Short mmCIF file of C-alpha atoms and ligand atoms in Angstrom, two decimals:
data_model
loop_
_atom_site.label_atom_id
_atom_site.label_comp_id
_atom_site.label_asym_id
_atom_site.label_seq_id
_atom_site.Cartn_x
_atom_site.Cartn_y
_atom_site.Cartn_z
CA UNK A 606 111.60 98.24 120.02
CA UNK A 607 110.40 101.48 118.75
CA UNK A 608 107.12 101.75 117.27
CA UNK A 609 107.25 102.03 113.38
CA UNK A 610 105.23 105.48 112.72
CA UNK A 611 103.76 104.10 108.91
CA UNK A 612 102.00 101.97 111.10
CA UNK A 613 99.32 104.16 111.43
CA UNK A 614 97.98 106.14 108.44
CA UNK A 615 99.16 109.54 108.42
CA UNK A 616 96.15 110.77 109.13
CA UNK A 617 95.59 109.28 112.52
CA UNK A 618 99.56 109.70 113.36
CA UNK A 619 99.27 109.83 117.38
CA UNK A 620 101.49 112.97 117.34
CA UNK A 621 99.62 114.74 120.46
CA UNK A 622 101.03 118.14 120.37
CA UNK A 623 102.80 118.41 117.44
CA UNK A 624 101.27 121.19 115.50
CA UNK A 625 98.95 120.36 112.03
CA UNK A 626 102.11 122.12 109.93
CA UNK A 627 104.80 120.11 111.97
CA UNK A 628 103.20 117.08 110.68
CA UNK A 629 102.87 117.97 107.04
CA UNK A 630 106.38 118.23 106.97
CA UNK A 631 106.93 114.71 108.24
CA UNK A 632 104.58 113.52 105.98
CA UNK A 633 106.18 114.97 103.35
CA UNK A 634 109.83 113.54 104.28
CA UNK A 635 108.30 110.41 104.62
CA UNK A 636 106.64 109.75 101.61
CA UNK A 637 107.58 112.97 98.96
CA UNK A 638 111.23 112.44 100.06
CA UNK A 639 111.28 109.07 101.31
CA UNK A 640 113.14 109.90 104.10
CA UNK A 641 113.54 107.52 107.08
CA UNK A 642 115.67 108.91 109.12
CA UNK A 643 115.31 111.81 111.67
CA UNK A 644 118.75 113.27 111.55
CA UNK A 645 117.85 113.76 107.76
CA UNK A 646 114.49 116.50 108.31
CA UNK A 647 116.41 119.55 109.15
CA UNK A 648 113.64 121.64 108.76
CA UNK A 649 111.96 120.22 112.15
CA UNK A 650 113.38 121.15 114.88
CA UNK A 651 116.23 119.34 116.21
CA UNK A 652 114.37 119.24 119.72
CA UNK A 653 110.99 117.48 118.28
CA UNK A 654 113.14 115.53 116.08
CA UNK A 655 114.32 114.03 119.84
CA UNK A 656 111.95 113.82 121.39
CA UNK A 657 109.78 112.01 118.45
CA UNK A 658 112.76 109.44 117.77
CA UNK A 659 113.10 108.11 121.51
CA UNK A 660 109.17 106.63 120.56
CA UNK A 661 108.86 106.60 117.02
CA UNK A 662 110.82 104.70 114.37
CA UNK A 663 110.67 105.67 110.75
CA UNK A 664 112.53 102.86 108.75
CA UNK A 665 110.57 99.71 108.23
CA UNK A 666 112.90 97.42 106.81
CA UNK A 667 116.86 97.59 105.76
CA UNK A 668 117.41 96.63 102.14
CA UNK A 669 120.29 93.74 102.72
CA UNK A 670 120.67 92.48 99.20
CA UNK A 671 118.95 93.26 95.31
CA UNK A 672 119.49 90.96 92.42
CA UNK A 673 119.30 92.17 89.07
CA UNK A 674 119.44 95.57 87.17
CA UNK A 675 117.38 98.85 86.90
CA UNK A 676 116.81 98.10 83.27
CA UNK A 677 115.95 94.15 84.10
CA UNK A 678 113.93 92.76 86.73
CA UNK A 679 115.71 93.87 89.93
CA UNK A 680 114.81 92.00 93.40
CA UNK A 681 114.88 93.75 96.48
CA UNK A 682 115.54 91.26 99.92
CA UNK A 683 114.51 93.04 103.14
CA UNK A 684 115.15 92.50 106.33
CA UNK A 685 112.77 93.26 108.90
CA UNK A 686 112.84 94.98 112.12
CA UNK A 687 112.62 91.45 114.16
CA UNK A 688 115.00 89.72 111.33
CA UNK A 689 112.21 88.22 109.18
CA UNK A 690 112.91 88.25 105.69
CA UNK A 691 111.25 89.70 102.42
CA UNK A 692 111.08 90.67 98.86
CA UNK A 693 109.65 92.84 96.13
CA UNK A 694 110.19 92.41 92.83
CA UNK A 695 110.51 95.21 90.29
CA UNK A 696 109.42 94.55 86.80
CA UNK A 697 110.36 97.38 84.13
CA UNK A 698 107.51 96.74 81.21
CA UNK A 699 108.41 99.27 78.10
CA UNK A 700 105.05 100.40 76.53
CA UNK A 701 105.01 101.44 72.70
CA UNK A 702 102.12 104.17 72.52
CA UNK A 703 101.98 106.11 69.29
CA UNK A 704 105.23 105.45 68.38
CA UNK A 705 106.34 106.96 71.91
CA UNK A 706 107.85 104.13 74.13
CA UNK A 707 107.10 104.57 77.49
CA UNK A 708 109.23 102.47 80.50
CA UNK A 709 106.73 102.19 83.28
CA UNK A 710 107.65 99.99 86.30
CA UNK A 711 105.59 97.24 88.56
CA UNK A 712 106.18 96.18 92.04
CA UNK A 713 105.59 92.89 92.85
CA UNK A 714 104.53 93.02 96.98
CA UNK A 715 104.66 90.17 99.60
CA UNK A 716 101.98 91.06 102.34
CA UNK A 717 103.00 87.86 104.55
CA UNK A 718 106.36 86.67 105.73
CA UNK A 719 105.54 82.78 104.54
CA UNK A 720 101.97 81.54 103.81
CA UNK A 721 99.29 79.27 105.59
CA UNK A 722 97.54 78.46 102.39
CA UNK A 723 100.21 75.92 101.42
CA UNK A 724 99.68 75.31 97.83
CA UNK A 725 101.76 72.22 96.84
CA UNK A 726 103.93 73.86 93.74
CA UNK A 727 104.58 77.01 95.52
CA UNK A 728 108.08 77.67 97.82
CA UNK A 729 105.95 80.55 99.54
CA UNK A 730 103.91 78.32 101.28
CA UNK A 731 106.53 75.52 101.87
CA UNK A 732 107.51 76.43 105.48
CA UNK A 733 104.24 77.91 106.83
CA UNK A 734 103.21 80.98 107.25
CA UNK A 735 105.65 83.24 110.17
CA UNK A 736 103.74 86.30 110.28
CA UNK A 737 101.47 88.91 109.19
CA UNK A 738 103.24 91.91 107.52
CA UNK A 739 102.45 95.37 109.20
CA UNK A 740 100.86 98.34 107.47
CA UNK A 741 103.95 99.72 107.47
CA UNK A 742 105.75 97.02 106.05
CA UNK A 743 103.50 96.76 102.94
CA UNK A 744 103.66 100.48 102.48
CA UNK A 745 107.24 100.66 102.98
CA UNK A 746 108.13 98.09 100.28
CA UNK A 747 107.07 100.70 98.11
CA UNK A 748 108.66 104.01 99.20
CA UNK A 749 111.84 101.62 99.44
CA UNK A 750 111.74 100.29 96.49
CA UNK A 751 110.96 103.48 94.85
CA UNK A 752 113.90 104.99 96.57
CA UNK A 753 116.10 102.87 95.13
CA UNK A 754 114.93 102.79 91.61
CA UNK A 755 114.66 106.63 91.69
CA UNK A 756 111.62 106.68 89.61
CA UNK A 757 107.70 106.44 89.86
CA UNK A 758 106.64 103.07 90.61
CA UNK A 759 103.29 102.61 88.00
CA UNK A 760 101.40 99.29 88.72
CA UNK A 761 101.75 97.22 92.09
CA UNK A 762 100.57 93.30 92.08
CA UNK A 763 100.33 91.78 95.05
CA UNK A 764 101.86 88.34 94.32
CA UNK A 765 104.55 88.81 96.44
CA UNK A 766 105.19 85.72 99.55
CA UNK A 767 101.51 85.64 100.98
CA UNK A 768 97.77 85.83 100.43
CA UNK A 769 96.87 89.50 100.40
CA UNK A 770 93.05 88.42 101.55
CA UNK A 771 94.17 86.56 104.56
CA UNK A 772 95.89 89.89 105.91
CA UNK A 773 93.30 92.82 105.00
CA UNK A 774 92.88 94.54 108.83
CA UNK A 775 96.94 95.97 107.86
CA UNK A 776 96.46 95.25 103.80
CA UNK A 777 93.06 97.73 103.25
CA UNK A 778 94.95 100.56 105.36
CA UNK A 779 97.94 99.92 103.68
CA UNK A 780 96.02 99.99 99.79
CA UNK A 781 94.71 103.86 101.94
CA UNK A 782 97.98 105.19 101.79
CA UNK A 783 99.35 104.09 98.62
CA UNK A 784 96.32 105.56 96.71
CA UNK A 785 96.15 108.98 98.44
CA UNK A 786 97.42 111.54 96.60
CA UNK A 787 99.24 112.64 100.03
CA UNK A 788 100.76 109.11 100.45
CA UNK A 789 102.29 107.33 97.49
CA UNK A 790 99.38 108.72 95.10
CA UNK A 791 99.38 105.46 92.87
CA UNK A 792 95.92 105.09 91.40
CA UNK A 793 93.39 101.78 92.97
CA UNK A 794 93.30 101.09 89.25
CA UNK A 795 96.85 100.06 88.70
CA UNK A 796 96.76 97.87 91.76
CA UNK A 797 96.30 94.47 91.53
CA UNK A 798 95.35 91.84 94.31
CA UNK A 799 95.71 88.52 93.64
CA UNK A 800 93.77 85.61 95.83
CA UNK A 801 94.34 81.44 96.31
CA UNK A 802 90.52 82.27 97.02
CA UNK A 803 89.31 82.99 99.73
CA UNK A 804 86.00 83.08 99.10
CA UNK A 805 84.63 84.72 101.84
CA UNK A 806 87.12 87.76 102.22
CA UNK A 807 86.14 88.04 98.74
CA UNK A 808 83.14 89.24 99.08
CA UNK A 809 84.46 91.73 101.98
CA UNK A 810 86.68 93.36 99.58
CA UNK A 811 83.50 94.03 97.35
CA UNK A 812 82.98 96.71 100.13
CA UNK A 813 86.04 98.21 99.84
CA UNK A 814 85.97 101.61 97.71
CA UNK A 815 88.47 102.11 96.00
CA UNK A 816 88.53 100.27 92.46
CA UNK A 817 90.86 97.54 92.68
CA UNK A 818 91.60 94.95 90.29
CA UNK A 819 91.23 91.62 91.48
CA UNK A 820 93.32 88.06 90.09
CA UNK A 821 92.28 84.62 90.96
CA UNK A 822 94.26 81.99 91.45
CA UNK A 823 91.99 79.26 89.70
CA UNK A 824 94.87 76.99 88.35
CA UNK A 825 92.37 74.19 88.14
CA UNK A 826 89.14 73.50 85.68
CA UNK A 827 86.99 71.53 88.27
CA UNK A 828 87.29 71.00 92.28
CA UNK A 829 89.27 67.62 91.69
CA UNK A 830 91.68 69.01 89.34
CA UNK A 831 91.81 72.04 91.82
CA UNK A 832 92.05 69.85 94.84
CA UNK A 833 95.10 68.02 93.80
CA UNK A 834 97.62 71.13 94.16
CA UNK A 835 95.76 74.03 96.11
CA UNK A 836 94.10 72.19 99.68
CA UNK A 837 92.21 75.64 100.14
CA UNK A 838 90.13 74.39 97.24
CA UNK A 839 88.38 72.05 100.36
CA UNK A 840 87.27 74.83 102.43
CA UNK A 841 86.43 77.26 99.32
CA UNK A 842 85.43 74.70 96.62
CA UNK A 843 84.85 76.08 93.09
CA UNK A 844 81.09 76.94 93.20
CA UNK A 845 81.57 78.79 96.11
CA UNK A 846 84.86 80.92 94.73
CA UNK A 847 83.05 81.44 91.85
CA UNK A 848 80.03 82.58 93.17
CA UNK A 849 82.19 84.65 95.42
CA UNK A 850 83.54 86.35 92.14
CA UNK A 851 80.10 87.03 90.42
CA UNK A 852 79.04 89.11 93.94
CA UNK A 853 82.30 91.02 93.43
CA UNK A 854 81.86 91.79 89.54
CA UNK A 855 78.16 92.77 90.36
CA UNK A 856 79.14 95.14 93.35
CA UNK A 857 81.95 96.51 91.64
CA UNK A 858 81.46 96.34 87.49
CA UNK A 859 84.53 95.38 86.82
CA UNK A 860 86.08 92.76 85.05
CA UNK A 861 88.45 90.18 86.86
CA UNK A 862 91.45 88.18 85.69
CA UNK A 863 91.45 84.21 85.90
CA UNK A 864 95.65 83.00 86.69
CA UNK A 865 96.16 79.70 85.11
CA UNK A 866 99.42 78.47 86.10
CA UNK A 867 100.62 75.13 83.79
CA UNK A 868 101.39 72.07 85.64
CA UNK A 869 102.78 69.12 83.61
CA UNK A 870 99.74 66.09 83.82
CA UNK A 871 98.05 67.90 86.40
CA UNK A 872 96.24 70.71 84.92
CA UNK A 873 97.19 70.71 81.22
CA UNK A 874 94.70 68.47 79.85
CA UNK A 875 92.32 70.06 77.15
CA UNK A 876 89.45 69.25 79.13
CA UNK A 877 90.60 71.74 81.55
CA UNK A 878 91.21 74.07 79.10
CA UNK A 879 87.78 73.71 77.74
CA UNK A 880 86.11 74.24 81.55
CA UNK A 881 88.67 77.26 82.10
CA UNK A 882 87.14 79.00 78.87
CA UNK A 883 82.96 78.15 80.21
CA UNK A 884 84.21 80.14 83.78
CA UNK A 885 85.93 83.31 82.39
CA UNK A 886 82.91 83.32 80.50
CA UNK A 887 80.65 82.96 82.88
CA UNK A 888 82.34 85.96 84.71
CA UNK A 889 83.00 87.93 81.76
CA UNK A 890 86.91 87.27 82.88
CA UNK A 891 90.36 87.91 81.63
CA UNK A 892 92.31 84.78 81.42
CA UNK A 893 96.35 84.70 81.98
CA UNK A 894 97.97 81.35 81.22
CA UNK A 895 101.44 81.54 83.16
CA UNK A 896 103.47 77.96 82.62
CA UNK A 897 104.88 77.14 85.49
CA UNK A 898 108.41 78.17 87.08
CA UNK A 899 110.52 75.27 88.52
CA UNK A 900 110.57 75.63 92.33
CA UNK A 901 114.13 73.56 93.57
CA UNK A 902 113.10 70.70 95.61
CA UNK A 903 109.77 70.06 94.04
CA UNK A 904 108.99 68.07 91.36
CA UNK A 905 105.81 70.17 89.48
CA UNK A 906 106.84 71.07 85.83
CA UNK A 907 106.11 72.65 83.44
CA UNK A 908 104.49 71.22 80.12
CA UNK A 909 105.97 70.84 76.55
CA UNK A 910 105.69 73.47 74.41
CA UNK A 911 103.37 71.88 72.02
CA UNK A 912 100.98 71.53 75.26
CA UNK A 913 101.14 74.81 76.16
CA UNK A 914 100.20 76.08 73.15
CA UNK A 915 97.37 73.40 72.32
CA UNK A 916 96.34 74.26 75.92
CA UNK A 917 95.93 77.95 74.87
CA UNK A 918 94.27 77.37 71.34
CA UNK A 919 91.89 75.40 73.03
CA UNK A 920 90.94 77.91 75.68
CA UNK A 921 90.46 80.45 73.03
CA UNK A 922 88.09 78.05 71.00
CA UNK A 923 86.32 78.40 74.11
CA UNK A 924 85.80 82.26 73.19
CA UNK A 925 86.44 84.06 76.76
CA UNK A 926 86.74 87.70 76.43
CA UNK A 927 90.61 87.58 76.55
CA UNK A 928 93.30 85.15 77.09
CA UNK A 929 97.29 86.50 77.25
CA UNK A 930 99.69 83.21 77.60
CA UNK A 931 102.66 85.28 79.63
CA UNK A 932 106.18 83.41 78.51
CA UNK A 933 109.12 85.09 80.36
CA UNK A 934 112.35 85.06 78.87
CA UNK A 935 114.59 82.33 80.35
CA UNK A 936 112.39 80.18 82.31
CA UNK A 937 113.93 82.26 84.94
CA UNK A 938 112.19 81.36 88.16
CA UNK A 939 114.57 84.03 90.30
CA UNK A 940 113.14 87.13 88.35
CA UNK A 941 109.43 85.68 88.22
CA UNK A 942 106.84 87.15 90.31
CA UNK A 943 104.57 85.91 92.18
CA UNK A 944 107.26 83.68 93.63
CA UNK A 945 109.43 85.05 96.51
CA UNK A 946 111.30 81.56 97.16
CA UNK A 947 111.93 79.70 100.28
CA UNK A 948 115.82 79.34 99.09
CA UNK A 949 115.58 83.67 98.85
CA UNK A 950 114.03 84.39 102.54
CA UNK A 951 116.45 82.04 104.01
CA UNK A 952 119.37 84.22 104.35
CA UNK A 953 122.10 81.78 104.19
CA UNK A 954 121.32 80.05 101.16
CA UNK A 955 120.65 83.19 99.49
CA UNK A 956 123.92 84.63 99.73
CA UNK A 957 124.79 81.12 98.41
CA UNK A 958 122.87 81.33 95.58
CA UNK A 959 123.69 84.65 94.19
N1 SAH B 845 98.77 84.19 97.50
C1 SAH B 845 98.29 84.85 96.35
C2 SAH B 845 99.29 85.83 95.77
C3 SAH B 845 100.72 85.41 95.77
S1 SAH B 845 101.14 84.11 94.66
C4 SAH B 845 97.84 83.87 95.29
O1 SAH B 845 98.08 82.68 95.47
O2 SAH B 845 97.20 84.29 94.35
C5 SAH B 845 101.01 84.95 93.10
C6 SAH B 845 100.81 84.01 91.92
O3 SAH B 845 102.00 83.23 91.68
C7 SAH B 845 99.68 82.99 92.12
O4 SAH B 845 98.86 82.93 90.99
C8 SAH B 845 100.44 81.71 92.32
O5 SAH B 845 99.67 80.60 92.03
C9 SAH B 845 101.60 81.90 91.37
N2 SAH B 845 102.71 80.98 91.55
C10 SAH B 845 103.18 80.46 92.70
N3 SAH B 845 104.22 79.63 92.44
C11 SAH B 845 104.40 79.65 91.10
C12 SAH B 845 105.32 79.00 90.21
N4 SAH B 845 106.26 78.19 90.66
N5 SAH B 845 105.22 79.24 88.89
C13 SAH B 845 104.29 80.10 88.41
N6 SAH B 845 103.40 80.75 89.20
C14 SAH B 845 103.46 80.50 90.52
FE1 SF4 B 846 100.31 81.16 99.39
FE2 SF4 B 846 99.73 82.15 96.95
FE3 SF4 B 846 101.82 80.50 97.33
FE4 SF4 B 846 99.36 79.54 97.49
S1 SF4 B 846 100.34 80.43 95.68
S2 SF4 B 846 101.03 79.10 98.92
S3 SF4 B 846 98.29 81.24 98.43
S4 SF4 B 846 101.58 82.53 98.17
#
């Protein structure tokens, strides 16, 4: 196999000979045009174009299904270059700003195929993790999904299949080229990584310079609570994560976001609400309370409505500085993100299913 050229940032592209203005055009195809192919760049010439495509290969993934609408959620299903399978999600949010009502779009990214941290409620994790995803394949999720949406993609989140921390040597180059205003030229501070919590990579992406936003996974008041759905909670237990997330708002003065998914008698007791409220405050955090999505084949639910809202009164007794409870429309666990299914990466059933 060929090797993919967004691999490598386009700054270090190992084009020996090619001259600096030969380059700048293929940069340009690739991620101005988001072109892929080399029959496609007529302006290079046709010999180069040869010569580059017997080592270099351009297109990172083959879109072999999308679900949904451009107006609606719309999920993209890739197929990799070995056959693994993918998604991104694209989530149209429509902003009212004096009276002007803006559409802006979100990408929802998977940085893994599968995921090693094997959190009980989550069909991501279910099978174990297959692989890292390249540089190229985070990267190209976005010039692909761009392409086919034909507009600007605003806000990434990386709560696609994966944990984003557990892949940073191809994540942090990949975050490099979707920032630059020669890659994809999407501002640090409209993407968001979301952790399981690892506490420990962490505080390595304290270092890293551009300004991020950062989500954590906490899902869980105390470590027993915690324990009982996410096992990574035993390596990382809470005062660790925590403390991991004070070094980060110290290096990088910014606030963070607490996820609080809503599991049925497992973490929707208002004791837990009460200890949720005493962290974000603690770490001067934004709280989301997202009730939880039915996964087929496992039994974790949801709560009642009346729980879910006593569950959020009580966290905002406990004054954090914000709490948002997100309801989606539907209960619809195929257009959620954050949850790029087992029954949608195998290829079979999701032909099935759709
Ligand atoms: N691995 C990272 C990012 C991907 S998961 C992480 O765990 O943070 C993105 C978010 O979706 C996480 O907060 C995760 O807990 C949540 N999630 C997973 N399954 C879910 C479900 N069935 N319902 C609601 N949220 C879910
Ligand atoms: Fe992996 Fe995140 Fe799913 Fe946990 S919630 S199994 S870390 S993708």
């Amino acid at each position: 196999m060929s090797t993919l050229l967004i691999d490598q940032t386009f700054e270090d592209w190992p084009l020996d000979g090619v001259p600096k203005y030969r380059r700048e055009q293929l940069r340009r195809w690739v991620f101005e045009q988001g072109c892929f192919t080399w029959e496609e760049m007529t302006n290079l010439p046709k010999s180069l174009r040869e010569e580059l495509s017997k080592k270099w290969s351009l297109l990172p993934m083959e879109l072999i299904r999308s679900q949904g609408s451009a107006d609606t959620t719309q999920k993209f299903l890739w197929k990799l270059r070995d056959g693994q399978l993918i998604e991104s999600v694209l989530i149209p949010a429509t902003e009212g700003t004096q009276g002007v009502r803006a559409s802006r779009l979100t990408l929802c990214v998977s940085t893994q195929v599968g995921c090693a941290i094997g959190c009980k409620f989550c069909a991501s994790g279910l099978d174990g993790l297959k692989r890292n995803l390249s540089t190229g394949e985070i990267v190209g999720q976005v010039l692909l999904a761009r392409k086919q949406a034909r507009k600007r993609i605003d806000n990434l989140v990386f709560m696609g299949m994966g944990e984003p921390l557990a892949n940073l040597p191809a994540l942090l180059p990949a975050l490099d080229q979707i920032i630059s205003p020669d890659g994809l030229g999407i501002g640090a501070r409209h993407l968001t990584l979301s952790t399981s919590g690892l506490a420990t990579k962490i505080v390595e992406l304290a270092k890293y310079p551009a300004q991020i936003r950062l989500a954590i996974s906490l899902h869980g008041g105390d470590d027993e609570t915690r324990q009982k759905i996410m096992p990574i909670n035993q390596k990382f237990p809470m005062n660790q994560l925590l403390a991991a997330c004070e070094q980060f708002i110290q290096e990088r003065k910014k606030m963070i976001t607490l996820e609080y998914i809503l599991i049925e008698g497992i973490n929707d007791d208002l004791k837990q609400a009460e200890l949720l409220a005493s962290h974000a405050r603690r770490l001067n955090a934004k709280i989301n309370l997202i009730p939880y999505n039915k996964v087929e084949g496992l039994h974790w639910r949801r709560p009642r409505l009346e729980q879910i809202k006593a569950f959020h009164r009580k966290v905002e007794i406990g004054n954090p500085p914000r709490v948002t409870l997100r309801m989606e429309k539907g209960h619809d666990i195929d257009a959620a993100c954050g949850q790029l299914r087992l029954r949608e990466i195998s290829e079979s059933k999701f032909c099935q299913s759709s």
